[in-house]
Coordinates of N, CA and C in Angstrom, one line a residue:
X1 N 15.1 34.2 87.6 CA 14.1 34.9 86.8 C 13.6 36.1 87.6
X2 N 13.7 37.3 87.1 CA 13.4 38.4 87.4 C 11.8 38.5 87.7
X3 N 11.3 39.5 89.0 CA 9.4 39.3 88.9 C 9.4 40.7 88.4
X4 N 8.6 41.3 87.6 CA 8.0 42.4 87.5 C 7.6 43.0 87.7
X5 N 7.4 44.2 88.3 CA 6.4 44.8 89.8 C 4.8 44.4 89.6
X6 N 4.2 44.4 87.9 CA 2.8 43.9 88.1 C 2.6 42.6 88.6
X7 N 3.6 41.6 88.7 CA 3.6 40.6 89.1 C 3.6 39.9 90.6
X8 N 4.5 41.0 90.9 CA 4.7 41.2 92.6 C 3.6 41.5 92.9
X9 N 2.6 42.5 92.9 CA 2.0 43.2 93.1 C 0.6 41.8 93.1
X10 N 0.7 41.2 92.2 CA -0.4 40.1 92.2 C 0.1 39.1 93.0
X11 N 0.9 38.7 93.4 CA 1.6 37.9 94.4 C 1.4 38.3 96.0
X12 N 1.7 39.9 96.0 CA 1.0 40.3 97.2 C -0.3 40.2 97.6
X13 N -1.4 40.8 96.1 CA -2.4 40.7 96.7 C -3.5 39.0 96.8
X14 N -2.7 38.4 96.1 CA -2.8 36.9 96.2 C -2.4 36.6 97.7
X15 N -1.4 36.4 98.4 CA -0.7 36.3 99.4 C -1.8 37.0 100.8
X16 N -2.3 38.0 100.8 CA -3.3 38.8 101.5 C -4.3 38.1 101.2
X17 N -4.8 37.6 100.1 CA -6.5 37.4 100.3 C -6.0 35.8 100.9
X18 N -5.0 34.9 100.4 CA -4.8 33.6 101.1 C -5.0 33.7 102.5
X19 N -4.0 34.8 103.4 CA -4.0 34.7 104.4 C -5.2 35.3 105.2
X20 N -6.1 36.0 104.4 CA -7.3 36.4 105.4 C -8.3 35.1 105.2
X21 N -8.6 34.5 103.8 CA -9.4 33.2 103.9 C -8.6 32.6 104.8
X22 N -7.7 32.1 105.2 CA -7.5 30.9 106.1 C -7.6 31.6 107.5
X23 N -7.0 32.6 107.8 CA -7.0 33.0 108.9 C -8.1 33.1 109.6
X24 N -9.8 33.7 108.7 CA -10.8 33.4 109.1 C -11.6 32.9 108.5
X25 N -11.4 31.9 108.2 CA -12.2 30.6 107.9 C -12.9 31.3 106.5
X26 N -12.8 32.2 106.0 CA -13.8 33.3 104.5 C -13.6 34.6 104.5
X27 N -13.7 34.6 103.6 CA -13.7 36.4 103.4 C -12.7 37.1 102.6
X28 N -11.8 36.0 102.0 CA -10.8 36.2 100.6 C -11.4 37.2 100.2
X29 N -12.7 36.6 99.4 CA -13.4 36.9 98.3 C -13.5 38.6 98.6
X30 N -14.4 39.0 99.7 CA -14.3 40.4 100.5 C -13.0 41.4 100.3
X31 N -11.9 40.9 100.1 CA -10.8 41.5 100.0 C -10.0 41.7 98.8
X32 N -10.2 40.6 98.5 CA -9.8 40.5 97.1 C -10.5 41.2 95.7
X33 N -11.7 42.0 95.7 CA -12.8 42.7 95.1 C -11.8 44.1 95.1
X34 N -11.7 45.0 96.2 CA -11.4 45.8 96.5 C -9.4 46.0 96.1
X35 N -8.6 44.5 96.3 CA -7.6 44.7 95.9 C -7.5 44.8 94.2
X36 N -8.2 44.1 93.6 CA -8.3 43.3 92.5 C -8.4 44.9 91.9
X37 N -9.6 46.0 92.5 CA -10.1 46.5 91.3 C -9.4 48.2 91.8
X38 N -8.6 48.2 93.2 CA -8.0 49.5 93.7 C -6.5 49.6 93.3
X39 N -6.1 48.2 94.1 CA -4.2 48.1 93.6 C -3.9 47.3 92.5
X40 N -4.6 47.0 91.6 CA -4.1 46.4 90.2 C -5.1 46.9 89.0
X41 N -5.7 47.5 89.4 CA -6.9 48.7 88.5 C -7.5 47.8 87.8
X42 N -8.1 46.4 88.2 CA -9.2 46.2 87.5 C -10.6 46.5 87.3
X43 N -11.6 46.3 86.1 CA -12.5 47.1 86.2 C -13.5 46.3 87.5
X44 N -14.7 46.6 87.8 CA -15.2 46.5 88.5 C -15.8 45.0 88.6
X45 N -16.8 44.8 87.5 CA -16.9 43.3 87.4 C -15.9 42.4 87.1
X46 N -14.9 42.8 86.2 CA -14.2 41.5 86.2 C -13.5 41.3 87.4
X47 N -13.5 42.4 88.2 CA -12.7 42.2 90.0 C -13.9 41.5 90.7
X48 N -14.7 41.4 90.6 CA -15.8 40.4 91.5 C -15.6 38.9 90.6
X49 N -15.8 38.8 89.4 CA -15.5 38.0 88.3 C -14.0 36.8 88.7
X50 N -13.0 37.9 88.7 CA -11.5 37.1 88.9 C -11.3 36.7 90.8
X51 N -12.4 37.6 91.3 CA -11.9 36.9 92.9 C -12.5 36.0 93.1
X52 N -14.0 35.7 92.5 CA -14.6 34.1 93.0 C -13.3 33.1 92.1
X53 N -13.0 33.2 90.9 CA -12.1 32.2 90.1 C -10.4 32.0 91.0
X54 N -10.2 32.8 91.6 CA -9.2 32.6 92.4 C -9.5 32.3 93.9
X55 N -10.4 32.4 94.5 CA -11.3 32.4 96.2 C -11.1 30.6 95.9
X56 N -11.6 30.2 95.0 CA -11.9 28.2 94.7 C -10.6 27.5 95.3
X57 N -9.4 28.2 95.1 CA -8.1 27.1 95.4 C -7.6 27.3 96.6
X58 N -7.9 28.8 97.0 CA -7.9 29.5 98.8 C -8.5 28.4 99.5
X59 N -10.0 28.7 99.3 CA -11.4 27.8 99.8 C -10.5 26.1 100.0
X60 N -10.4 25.7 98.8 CA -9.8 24.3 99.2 C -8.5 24.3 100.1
X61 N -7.4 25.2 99.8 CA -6.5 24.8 100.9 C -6.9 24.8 102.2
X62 N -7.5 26.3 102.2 CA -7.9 26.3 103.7 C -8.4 25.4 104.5
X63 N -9.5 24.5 103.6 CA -10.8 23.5 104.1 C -9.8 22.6 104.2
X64 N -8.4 21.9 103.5 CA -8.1 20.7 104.0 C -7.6 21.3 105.6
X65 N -7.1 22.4 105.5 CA -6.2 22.6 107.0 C -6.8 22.5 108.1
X66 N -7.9 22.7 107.7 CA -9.5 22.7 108.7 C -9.8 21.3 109.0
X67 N -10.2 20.6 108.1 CA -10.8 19.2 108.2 C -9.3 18.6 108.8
X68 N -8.2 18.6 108.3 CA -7.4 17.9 108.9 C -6.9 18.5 110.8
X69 N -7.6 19.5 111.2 CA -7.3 20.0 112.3 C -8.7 19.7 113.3
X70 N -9.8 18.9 112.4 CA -11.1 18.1 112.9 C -11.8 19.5 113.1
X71 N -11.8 20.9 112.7 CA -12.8 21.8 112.7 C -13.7 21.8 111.9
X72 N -13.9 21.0 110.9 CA -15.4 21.3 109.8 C -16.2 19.8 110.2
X73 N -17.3 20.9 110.1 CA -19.0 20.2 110.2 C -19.1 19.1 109.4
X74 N -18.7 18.3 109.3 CA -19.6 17.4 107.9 C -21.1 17.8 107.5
X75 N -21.7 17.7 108.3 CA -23.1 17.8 108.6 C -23.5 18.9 107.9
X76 N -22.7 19.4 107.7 CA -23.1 20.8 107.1 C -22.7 20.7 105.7
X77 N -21.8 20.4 105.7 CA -21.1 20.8 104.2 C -21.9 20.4 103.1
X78 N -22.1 19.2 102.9 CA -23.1 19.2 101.4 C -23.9 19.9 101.3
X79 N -25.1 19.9 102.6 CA -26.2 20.4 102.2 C -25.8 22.2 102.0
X80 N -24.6 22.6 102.3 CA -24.6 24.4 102.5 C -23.6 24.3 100.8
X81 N -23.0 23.1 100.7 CA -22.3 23.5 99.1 C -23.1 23.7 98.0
X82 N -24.2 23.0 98.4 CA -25.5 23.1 97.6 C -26.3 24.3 97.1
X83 N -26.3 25.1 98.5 CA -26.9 26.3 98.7 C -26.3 27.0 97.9
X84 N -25.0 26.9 98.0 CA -23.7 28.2 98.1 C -23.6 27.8 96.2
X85 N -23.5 26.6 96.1 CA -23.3 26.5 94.3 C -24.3 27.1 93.7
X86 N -25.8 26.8 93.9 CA -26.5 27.3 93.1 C -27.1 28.9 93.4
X87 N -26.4 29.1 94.4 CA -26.5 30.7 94.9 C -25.6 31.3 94.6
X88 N -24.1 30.6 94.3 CA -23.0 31.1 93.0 C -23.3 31.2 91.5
X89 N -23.8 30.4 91.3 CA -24.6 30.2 89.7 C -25.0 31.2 89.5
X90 N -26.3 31.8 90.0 CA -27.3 32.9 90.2 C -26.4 33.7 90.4
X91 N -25.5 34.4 91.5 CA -24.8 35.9 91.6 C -24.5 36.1 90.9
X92 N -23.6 34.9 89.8 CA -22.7 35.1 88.4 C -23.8 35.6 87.5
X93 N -25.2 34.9 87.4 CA -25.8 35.1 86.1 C -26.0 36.4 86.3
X94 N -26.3 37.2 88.2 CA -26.9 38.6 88.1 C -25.8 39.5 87.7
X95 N -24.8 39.1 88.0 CA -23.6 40.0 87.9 C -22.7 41.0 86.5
X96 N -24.0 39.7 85.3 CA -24.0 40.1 83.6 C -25.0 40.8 83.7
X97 N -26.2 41.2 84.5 CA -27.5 41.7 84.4 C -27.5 43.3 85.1
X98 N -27.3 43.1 86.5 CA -27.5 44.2 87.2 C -26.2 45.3 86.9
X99 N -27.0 46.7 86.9 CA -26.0 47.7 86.8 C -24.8 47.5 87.8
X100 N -23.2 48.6 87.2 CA -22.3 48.1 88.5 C -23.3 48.7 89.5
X101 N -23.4 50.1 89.1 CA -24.2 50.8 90.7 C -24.7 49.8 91.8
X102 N -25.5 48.6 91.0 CA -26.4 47.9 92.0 C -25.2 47.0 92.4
X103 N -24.4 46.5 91.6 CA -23.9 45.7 92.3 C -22.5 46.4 93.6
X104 N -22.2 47.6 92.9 CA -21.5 48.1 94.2 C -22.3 48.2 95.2
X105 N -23.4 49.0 95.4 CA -24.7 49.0 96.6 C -24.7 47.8 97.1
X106 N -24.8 46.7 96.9 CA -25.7 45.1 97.4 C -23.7 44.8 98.2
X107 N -23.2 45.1 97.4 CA -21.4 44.7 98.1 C -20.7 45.3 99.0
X108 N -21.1 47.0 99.2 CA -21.0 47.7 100.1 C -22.3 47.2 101.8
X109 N -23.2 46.9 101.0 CA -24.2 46.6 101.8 C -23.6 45.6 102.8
X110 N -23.4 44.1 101.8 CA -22.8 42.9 102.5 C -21.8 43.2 103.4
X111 N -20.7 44.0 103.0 CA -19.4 44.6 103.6 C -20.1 45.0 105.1
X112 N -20.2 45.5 105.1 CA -21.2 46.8 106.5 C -21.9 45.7 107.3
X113 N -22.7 44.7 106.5 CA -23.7 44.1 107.6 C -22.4 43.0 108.5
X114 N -21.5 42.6 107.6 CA -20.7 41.5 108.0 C -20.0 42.4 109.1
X115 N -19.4 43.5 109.0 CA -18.6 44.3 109.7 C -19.4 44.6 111.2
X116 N -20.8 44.9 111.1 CA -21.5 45.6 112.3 C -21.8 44.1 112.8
X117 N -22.0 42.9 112.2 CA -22.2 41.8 112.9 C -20.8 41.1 113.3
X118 N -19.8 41.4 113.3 CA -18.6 40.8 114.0 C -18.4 41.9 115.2
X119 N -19.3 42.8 115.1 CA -19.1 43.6 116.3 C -19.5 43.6 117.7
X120 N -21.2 43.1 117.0 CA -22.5 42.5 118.0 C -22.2 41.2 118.7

């Protein structure tokens, strides 16, 4: 069966956001925004939109490779899935509300703080 180049092209950028979530432990999502909406020209929200819906099965593989290699917290995990679900819930609901402008600004923002704090 022949791939298609649009097809490849999502296989690559599938393949790249896998290997940066596992490699460091998050940050698919980060990557995958900018591939989603630069090298496959999606619009803006639905590239924030289609990277959390695809980040979910990254997140699980990675987390078994983790747990099975004895690096995840238990201690943590419920109480932060908690946080992180209903703080997913809410980004989604802002993400139908706030202009893109705001939402590129708050994404650019996160980008920059995460970057100058892997540096410090």
């Amino acid at each position: 069966m022949a791939v298609n180049n649009k097809t490849m092209r999502k296989i690559v950028c599938g393949g790249a956001v896998g290997a940066a979530n596992g490699l460091f432990g998050g940050g698919g999502g980060m990557i995958a925004v900018p591939m989603l909406s630069g090298f496959l020209g999606y619009k803006d929200k639905a590239a924030h939109a289609t990277a959390i819906s695809v980040i979910a099965p990254v997140c699980l593989a990675s987390a078994a490779v983790y747990w099975a290699a004895g690096y995840a917290d238990f201690s943590v995990i419920i109480p932060a899935a908690l946080g992180m679900t209903a703080g997913g819930a809410l980004g989604a609901l802002l993400l139908n509300k706030l202009p893109l402008t705001v939402v590129k600004v708050i994404f650019i923002a996160v980008m920059f703080a995460a970057g100058v704090r892997m540096v410090l």
